[in-house]
Structure formats: C-alpha cells, structure tokens
Tab-separated table of C-alpha atoms and ligand atoms in Angstrom:
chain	number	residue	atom	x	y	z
F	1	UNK	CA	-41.601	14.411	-6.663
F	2	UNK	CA	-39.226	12.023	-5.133
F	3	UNK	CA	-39.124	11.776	-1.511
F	4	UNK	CA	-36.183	11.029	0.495
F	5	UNK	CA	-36.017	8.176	2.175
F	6	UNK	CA	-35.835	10.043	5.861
F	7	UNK	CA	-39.255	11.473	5.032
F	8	UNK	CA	-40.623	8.150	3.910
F	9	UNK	CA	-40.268	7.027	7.152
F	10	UNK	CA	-41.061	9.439	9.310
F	11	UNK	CA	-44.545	9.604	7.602
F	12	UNK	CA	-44.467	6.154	8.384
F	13	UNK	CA	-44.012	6.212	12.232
F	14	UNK	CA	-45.710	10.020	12.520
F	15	UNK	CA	-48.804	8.318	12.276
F	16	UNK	CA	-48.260	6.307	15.411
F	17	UNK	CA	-47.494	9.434	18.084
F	18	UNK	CA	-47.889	8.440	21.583
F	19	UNK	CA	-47.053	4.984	21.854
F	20	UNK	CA	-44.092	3.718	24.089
F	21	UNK	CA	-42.590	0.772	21.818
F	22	UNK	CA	-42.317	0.355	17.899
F	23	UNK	CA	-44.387	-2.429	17.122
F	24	UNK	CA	-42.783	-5.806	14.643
F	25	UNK	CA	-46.065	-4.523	12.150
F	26	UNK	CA	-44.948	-0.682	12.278
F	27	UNK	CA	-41.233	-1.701	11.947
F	28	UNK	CA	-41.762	-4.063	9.006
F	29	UNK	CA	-43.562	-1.338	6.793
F	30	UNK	CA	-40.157	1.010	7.707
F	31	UNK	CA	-38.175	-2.101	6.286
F	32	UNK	CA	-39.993	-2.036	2.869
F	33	UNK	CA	-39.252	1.281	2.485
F	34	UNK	CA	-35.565	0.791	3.375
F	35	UNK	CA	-35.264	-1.860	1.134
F	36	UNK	CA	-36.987	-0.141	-1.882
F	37	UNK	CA	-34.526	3.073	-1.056
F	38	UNK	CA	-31.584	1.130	-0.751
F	39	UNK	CA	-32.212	-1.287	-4.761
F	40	UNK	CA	-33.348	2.057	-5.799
F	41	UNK	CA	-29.682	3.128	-5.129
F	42	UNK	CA	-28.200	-0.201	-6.657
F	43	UNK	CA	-27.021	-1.571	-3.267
F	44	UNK	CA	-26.386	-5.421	-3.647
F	45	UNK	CA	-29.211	-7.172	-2.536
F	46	UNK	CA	-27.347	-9.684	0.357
F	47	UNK	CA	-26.291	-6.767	1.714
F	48	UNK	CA	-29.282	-4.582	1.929
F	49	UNK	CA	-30.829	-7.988	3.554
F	50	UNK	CA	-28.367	-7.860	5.864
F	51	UNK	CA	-28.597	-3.896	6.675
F	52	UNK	CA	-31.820	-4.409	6.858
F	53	UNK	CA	-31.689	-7.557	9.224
F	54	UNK	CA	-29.468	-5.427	11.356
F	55	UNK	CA	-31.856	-2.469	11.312
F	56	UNK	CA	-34.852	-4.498	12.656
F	57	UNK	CA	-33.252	-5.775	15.533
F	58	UNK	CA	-32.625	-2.505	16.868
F	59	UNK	CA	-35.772	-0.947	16.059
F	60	UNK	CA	-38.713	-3.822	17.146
F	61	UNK	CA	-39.455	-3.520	21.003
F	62	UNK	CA	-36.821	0.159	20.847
F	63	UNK	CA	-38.174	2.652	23.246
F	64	UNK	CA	-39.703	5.531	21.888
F	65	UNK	CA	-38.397	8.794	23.967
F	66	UNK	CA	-40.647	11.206	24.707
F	67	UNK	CA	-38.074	13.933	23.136
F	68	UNK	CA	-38.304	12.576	19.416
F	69	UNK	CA	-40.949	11.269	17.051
F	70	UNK	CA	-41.012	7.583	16.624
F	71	UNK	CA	-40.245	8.499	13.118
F	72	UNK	CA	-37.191	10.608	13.627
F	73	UNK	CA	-36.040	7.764	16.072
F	74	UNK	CA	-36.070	5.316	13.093
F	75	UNK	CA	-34.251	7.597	11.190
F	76	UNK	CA	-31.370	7.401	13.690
F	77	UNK	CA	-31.628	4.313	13.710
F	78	UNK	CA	-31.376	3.784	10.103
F	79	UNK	CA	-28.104	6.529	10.248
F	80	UNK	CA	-26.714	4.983	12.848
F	81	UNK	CA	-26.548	1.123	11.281
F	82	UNK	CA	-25.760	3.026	7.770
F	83	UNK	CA	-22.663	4.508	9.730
F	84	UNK	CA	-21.687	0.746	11.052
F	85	UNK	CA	-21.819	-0.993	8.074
F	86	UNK	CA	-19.697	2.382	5.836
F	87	UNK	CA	-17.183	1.793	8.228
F	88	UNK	CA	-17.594	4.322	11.135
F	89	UNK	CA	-14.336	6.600	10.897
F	90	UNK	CA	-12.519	7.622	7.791
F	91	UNK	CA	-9.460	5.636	7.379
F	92	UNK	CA	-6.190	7.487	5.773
F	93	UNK	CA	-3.866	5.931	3.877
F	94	UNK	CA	-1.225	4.272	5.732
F	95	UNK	CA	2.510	4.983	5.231
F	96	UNK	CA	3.901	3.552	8.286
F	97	UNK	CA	6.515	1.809	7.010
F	98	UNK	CA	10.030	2.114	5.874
F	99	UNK	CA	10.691	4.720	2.710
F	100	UNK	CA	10.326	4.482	0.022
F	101	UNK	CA	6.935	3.207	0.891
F	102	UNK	CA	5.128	1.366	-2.141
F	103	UNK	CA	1.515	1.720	-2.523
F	104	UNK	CA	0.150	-0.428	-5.868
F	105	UNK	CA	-2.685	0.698	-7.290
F	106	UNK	CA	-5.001	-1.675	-9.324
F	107	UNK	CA	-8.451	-1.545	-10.612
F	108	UNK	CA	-10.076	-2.712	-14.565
F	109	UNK	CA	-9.238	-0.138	-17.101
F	110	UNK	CA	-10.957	3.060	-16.925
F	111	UNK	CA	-12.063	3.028	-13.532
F	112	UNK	CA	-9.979	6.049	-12.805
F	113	UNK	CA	-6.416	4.262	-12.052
F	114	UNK	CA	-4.218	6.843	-13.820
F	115	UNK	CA	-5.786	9.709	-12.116
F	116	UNK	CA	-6.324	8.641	-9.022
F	117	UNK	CA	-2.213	7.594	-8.532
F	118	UNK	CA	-2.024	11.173	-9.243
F	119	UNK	CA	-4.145	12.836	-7.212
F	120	UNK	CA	-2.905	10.939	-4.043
F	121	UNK	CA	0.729	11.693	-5.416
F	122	UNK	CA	-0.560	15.237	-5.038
F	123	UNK	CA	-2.157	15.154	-1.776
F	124	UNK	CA	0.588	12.884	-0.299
F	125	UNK	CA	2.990	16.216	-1.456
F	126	UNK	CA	1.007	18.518	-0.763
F	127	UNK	CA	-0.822	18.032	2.628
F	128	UNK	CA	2.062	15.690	3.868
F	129	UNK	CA	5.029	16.810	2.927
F	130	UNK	CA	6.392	13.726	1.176
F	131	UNK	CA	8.265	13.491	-1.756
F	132	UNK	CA	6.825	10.883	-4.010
F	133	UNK	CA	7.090	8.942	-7.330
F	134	UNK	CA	5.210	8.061	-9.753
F	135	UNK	CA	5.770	4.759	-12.180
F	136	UNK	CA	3.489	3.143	-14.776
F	137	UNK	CA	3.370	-0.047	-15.117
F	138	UNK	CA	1.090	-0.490	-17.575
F	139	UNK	CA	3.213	-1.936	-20.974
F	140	UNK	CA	-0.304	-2.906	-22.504
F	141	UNK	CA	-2.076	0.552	-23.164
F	142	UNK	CA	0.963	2.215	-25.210
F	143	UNK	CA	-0.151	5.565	-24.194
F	144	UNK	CA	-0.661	4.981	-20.575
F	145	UNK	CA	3.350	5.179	-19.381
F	146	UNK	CA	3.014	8.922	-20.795
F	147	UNK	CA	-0.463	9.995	-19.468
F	148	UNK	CA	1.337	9.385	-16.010
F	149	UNK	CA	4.377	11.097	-17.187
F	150	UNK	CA	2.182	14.356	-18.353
F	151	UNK	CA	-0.204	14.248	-15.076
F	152	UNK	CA	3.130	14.089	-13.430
F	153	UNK	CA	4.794	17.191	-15.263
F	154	UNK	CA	1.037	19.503	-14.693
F	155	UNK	CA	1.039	18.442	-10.721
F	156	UNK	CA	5.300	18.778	-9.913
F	157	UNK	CA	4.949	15.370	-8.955
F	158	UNK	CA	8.144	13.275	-10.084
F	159	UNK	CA	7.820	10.271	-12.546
F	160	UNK	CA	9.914	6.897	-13.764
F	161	UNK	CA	12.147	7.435	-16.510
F	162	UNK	CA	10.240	5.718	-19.416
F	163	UNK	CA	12.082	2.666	-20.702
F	164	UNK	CA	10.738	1.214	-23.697
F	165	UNK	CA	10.963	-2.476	-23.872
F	166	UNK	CA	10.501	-3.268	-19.815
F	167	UNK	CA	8.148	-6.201	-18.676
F	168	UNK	CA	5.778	-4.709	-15.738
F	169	UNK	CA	8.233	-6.769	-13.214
F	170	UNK	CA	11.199	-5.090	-14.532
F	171	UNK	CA	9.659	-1.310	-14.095
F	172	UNK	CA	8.332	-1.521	-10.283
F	173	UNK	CA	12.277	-3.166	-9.948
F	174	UNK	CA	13.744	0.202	-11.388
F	175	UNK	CA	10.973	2.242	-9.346
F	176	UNK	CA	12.082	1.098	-6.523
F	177	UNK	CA	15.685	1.407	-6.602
F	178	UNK	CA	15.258	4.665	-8.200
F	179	UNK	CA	13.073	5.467	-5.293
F	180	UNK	CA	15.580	4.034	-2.712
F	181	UNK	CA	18.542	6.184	-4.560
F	182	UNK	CA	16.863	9.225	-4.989
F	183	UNK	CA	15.214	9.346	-1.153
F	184	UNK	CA	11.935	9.210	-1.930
F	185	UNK	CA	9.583	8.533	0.554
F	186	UNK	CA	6.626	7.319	-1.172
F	187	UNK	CA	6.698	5.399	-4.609
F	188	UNK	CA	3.023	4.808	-6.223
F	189	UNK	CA	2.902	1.534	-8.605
F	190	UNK	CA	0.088	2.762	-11.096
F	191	UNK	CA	-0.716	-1.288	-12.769
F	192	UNK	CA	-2.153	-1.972	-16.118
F	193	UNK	CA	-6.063	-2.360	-16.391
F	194	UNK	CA	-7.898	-4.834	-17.959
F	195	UNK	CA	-11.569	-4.837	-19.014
F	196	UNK	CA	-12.395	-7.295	-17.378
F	197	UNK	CA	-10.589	-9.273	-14.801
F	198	UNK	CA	-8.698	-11.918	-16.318
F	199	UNK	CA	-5.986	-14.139	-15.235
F	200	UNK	CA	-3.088	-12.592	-16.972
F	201	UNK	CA	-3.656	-9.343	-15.260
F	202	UNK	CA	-3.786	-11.235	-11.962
F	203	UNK	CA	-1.017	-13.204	-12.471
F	204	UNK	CA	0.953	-9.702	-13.455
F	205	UNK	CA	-0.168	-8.104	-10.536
F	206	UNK	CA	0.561	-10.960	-8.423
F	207	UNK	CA	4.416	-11.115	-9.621
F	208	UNK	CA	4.718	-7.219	-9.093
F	209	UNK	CA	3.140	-7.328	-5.390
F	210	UNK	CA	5.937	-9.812	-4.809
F	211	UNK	CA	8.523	-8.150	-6.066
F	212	UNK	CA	7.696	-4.546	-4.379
F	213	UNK	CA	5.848	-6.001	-1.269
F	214	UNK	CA	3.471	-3.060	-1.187
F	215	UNK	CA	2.500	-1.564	2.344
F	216	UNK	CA	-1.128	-0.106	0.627
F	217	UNK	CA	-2.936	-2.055	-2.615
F	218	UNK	CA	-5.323	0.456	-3.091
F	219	UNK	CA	-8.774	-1.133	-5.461
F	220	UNK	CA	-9.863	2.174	-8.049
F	221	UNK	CA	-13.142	1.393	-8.231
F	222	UNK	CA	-15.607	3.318	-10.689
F	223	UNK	CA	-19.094	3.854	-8.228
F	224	UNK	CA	-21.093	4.816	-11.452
F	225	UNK	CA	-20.965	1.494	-12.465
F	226	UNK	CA	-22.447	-0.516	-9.329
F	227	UNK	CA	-22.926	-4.117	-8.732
F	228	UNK	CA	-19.919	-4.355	-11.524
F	229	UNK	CA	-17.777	-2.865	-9.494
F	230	UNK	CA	-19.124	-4.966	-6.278
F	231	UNK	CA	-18.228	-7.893	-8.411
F	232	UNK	CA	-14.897	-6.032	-9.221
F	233	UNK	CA	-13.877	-5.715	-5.915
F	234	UNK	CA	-14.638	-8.724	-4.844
F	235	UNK	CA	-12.644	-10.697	-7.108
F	236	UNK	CA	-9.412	-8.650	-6.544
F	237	UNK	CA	-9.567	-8.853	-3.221
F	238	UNK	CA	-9.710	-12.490	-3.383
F	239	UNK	CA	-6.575	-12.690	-4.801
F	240	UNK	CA	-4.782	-9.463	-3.863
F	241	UNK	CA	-5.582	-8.842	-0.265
F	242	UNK	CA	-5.951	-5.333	-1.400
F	243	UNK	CA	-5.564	-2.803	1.744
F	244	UNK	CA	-8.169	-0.301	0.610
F	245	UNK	CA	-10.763	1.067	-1.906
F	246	UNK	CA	-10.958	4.379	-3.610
F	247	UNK	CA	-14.436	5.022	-5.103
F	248	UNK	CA	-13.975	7.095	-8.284
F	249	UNK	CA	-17.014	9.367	-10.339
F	250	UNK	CA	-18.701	10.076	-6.549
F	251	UNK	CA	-19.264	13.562	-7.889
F	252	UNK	CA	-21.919	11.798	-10.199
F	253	UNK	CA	-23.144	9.133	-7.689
F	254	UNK	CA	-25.826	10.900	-6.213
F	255	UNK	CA	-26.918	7.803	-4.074
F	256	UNK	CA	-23.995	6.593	-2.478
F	257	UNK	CA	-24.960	2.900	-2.370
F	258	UNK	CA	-22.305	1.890	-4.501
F	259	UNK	CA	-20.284	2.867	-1.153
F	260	UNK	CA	-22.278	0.672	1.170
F	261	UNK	CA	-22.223	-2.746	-1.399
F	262	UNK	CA	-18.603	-2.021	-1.684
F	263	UNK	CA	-17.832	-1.992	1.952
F	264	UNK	CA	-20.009	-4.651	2.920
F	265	UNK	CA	-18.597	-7.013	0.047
F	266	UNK	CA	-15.117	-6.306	0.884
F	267	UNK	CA	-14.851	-5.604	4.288
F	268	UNK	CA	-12.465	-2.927	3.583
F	269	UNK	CA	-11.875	0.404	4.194
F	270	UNK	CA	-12.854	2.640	1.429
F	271	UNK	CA	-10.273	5.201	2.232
F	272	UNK	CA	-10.653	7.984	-0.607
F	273	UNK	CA	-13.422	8.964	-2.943
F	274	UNK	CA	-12.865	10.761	-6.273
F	275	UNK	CA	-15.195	13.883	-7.034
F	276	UNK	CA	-14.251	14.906	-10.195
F	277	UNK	CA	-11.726	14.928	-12.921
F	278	UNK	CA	-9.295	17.584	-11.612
F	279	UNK	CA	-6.631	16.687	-10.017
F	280	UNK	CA	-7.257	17.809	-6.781
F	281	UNK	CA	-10.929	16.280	-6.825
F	282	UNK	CA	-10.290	13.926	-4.218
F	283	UNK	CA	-11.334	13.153	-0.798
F	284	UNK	CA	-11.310	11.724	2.638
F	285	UNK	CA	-14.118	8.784	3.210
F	286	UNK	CA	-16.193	10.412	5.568
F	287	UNK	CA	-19.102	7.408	6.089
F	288	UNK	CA	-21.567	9.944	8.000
F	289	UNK	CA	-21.694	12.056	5.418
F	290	UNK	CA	-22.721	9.267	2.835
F	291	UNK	CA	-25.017	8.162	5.353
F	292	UNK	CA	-26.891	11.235	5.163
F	293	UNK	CA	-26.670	10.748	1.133
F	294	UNK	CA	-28.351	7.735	1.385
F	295	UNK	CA	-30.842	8.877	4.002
F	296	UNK	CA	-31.392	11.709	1.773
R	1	GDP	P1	-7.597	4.252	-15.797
R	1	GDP	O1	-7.774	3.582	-17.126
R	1	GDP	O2	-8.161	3.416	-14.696
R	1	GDP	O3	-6.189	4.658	-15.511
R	1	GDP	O4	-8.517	5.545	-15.823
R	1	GDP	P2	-8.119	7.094	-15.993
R	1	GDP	O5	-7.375	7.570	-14.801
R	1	GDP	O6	-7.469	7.300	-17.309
R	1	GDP	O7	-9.561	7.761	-15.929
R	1	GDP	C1	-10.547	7.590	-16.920
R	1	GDP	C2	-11.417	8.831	-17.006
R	1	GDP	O8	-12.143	9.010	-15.799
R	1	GDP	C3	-10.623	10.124	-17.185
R	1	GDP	O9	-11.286	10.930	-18.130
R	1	GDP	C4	-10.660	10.775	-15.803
R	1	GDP	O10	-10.569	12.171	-15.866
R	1	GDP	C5	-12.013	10.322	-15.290
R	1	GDP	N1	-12.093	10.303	-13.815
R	1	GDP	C6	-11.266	9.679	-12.938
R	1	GDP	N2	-11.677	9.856	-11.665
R	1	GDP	C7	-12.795	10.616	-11.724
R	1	GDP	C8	-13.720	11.142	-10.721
R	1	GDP	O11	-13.594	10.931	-9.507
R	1	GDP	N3	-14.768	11.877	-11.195
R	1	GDP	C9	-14.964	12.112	-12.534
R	1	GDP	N4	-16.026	12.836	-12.892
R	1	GDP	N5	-14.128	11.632	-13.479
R	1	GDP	C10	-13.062	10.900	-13.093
C-alpha cells in the first residue's frame, strides 16, 4: 500500500527516540525519502535539489523538543520549507489600477485558457462586484471567439461583439474602448493558444500586451501535464513578464508537485487553481494546503 510521505519519515526518525540532536546520517536517509516522494510527484529535479538543500540545513544539528517525536519534527520541517518555497500566502488577483482594468490571459492551447477567463469573469462578478468583459482574441481556432461568447451567455458575464475579419491587435483595441465606453471595470483578454510555443504566438502576444498594457498576465497552465508545463512557464515568462499562474486540472493532480516546480521555476505567484470543468471550479492558492498534499 502506498505510504505517505509524512509516515515515511516518521518511521524514519521514530527509531531514534531520546536523542537531543538529528544526526547528518539520520537526516540524510529523511532526504532520500524526500527526494523519492517529491520525482514520484514529477517535481523538476533542480528544484527538489534545492528543496531538499534547504530542508537539510534546517534539520542537521535541529533540536529535538522533548514535546514531539524527532519524526514529527522533520515533518514540520519538511511543511514548513514546502510552505516557503509554494509561496507562503495566497496571492489574489490584483485590480488596483485604473478601470477598465485589463488582465491578458495566455497559456498553449488546451491548457484551460477559455475556461479559466471565464471562471475569473465569474468570480470577479460575483464575489467582487465588478462588472467585467470578456474578448477573444484568438482569430486562429475559428470556433474559439464563440466558445467565449457561449461561456459568456451560460455565466451573465458580458462579451466582445464578434467581428469577423479583425487581426488579434485590432480586437483587444475595440475591447478596450468598448470597455472604457460602456464602464466596465474589468476587461479579460482571453489570447490564442498554440501547441507549442512558437514565435508567432509570442510575437502576437507581445504586440497585444503593448497595445492594452495589461495590469495582470495571468500563465493557464495545465498541472496534469508536469515538467511540460514547467518548461511552459518558463518560456513565457521569459518573454512576457507574466504577473501570475493559474494551475488548471488540480482536481486530477493528486500530488501537487506540479505546484511546487511551477513556483520554484517561475518565481511567481500561482494565484488560482482550477478544480474542475464547471464554471465555478475555481480556487484561491492556498500553499499550506498543497503542502499537506504533498506531505500526504
Ligand atoms: P484553451 O484551449 O486553453 O482555451 O482550453 P479550454 O478552456 O477550452 O479547456 C480545455 C478543456 O479543459 C475543456 O474541456 C475544459 O472544460 C477543461 N478544463 C479546464 N480547466 C479545467 C480544470 O481545472 N479541471 C478539469 N477537470 N478540466 C478543466
């Protein structure tokens, strides 16, 4: 039966009751089993090198207290580091700036673009009060202007007028105004996908961040599909600067170490996870509670 990774190491340090420091010898067999817990849950390997560089340091020479187990101490330890490195707080999206405010959303095709702009539409409307809109600008999938529109219709949430014959540019232009004229307070830019990066897409992107100077660029990143989306992330942020990361398909991560890679990669927030294909299926980043995940 699989055994979490909290009881791994507690039958590593129960063995060793009554002893006032963890030793380097006790602390690197804890290590192995970190590591093996952490590629077990498809965590990039330079970062579980550094989590686990990070770990070690605070556990050799730690003082055992007489209150806990040396093994339930390493487990803190472990949760504790886990917390660091996810970030430490949930982060909310930001719309401290002047309305309309644009968030952009990009990501590679199917990573959950489409319904994510929703969802936060919804939320933003919902929870927040704000009146938002909603504009694809995604002229390569023909379909994917009107799978916004009809998300848009089920979930009240106002959408772009479809124009046929508009270049990407030319759409987050008419957003915008329409968003200005019609006192919006929120506008979200839902981008085309690609599936793969390539430099068309980033040169597209690049000429619409320009034009609608967004105040979020928010990375949809699929968690089911790992060191990919590491990889993913990475290389839009490079060129983007993106503001945030919302982890799609948690609901069938059952891990959470796409999460941790993500975060450590990036260096940004993941500020939203996606838990399922309705479109209220989405939630705050709470990195405590994927710390536990992980932890199992
Ligand atoms: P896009 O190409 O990036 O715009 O991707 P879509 O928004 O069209 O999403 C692709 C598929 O993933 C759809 O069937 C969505 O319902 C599904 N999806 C999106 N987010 C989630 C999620 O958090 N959990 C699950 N289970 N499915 C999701």
């Amino acid at each position: 039966m699989f055994e979490s990774l909290s009881d791994r190491l507690s039958g590593i340090f129960d063995k060793l009751t009554g002893r006032g420091a963890l030793s380097e010898a006790d602390v690197d067999a804890a290590m192995r089993e970190i590591r093996r817990a952490l590629l077990e849950a498809d965590v990039a390997l330079p970062v579980v090198r550094q989590f686990i560089e990070e770990v070690r340091r605070e556990a050799v020479g730690a003082t055992v207290v007489k209150s806990v187990t040396p093994g339930q101490m390493v487990v803190k330890i472990v949760h504790d580091e886990l917390v660091k490195m996810l970030g430490e707080t949930a982060e909310p999206i930001s719309l401290a700036a002047a309305a309309p405010v644009p968030i952009m959303m990009v990501g590679l095709q199917g990573s959950g673009k489409t319904t994510t702009s929703a969802k936060i539409a919804r939320r933003l409307q919902n929870r927040e009060k704000k009146r938002v809109l909603m504009a694809s600008l995604d002229t390569q999938r023909p379909a994917a202007q009107e799978q916004l529109r009809v998300l848009g219709e089920e979930n009240g949430i106002e959408t772009l007028k479809i124009v046929p014959g508009q270049n990407p540019r030319q759409i987050a232009e008419r957003a915008m105004t329409a968003a200005r004229l019609g006192g919006f307070d929120v506008v979200i830019l839902d981008t085309a996908g690609r599936l793969s990066i390539d430099e068309a897409l980033m040169t597209e992107i690049a000429d619409i961040k320009k034009t609608t100077n967004p105040h979020e660029i928010l990375l949809v990143a699929d968690s089911l599909t790992g060191q990919d989306a590491v990889a993913t992330a990475k290389a839009f942020d490079e060129r983007m600067n993106v503001t945030g990361i919302v982890l799609t398909r948690v609901d069938g991560d059952g891990r959470g170490g796409a999460a941790l890679s993500m975060r450590a990669t990036t260096g940004k927030p993941i500020k939203l996870i996606g838990v399922g294909e309705k479109a209220d299926a989405l939630e705050e980043f709470h990195p405590r509670r994927i710390a536990d995940r992980i932890l199992g």
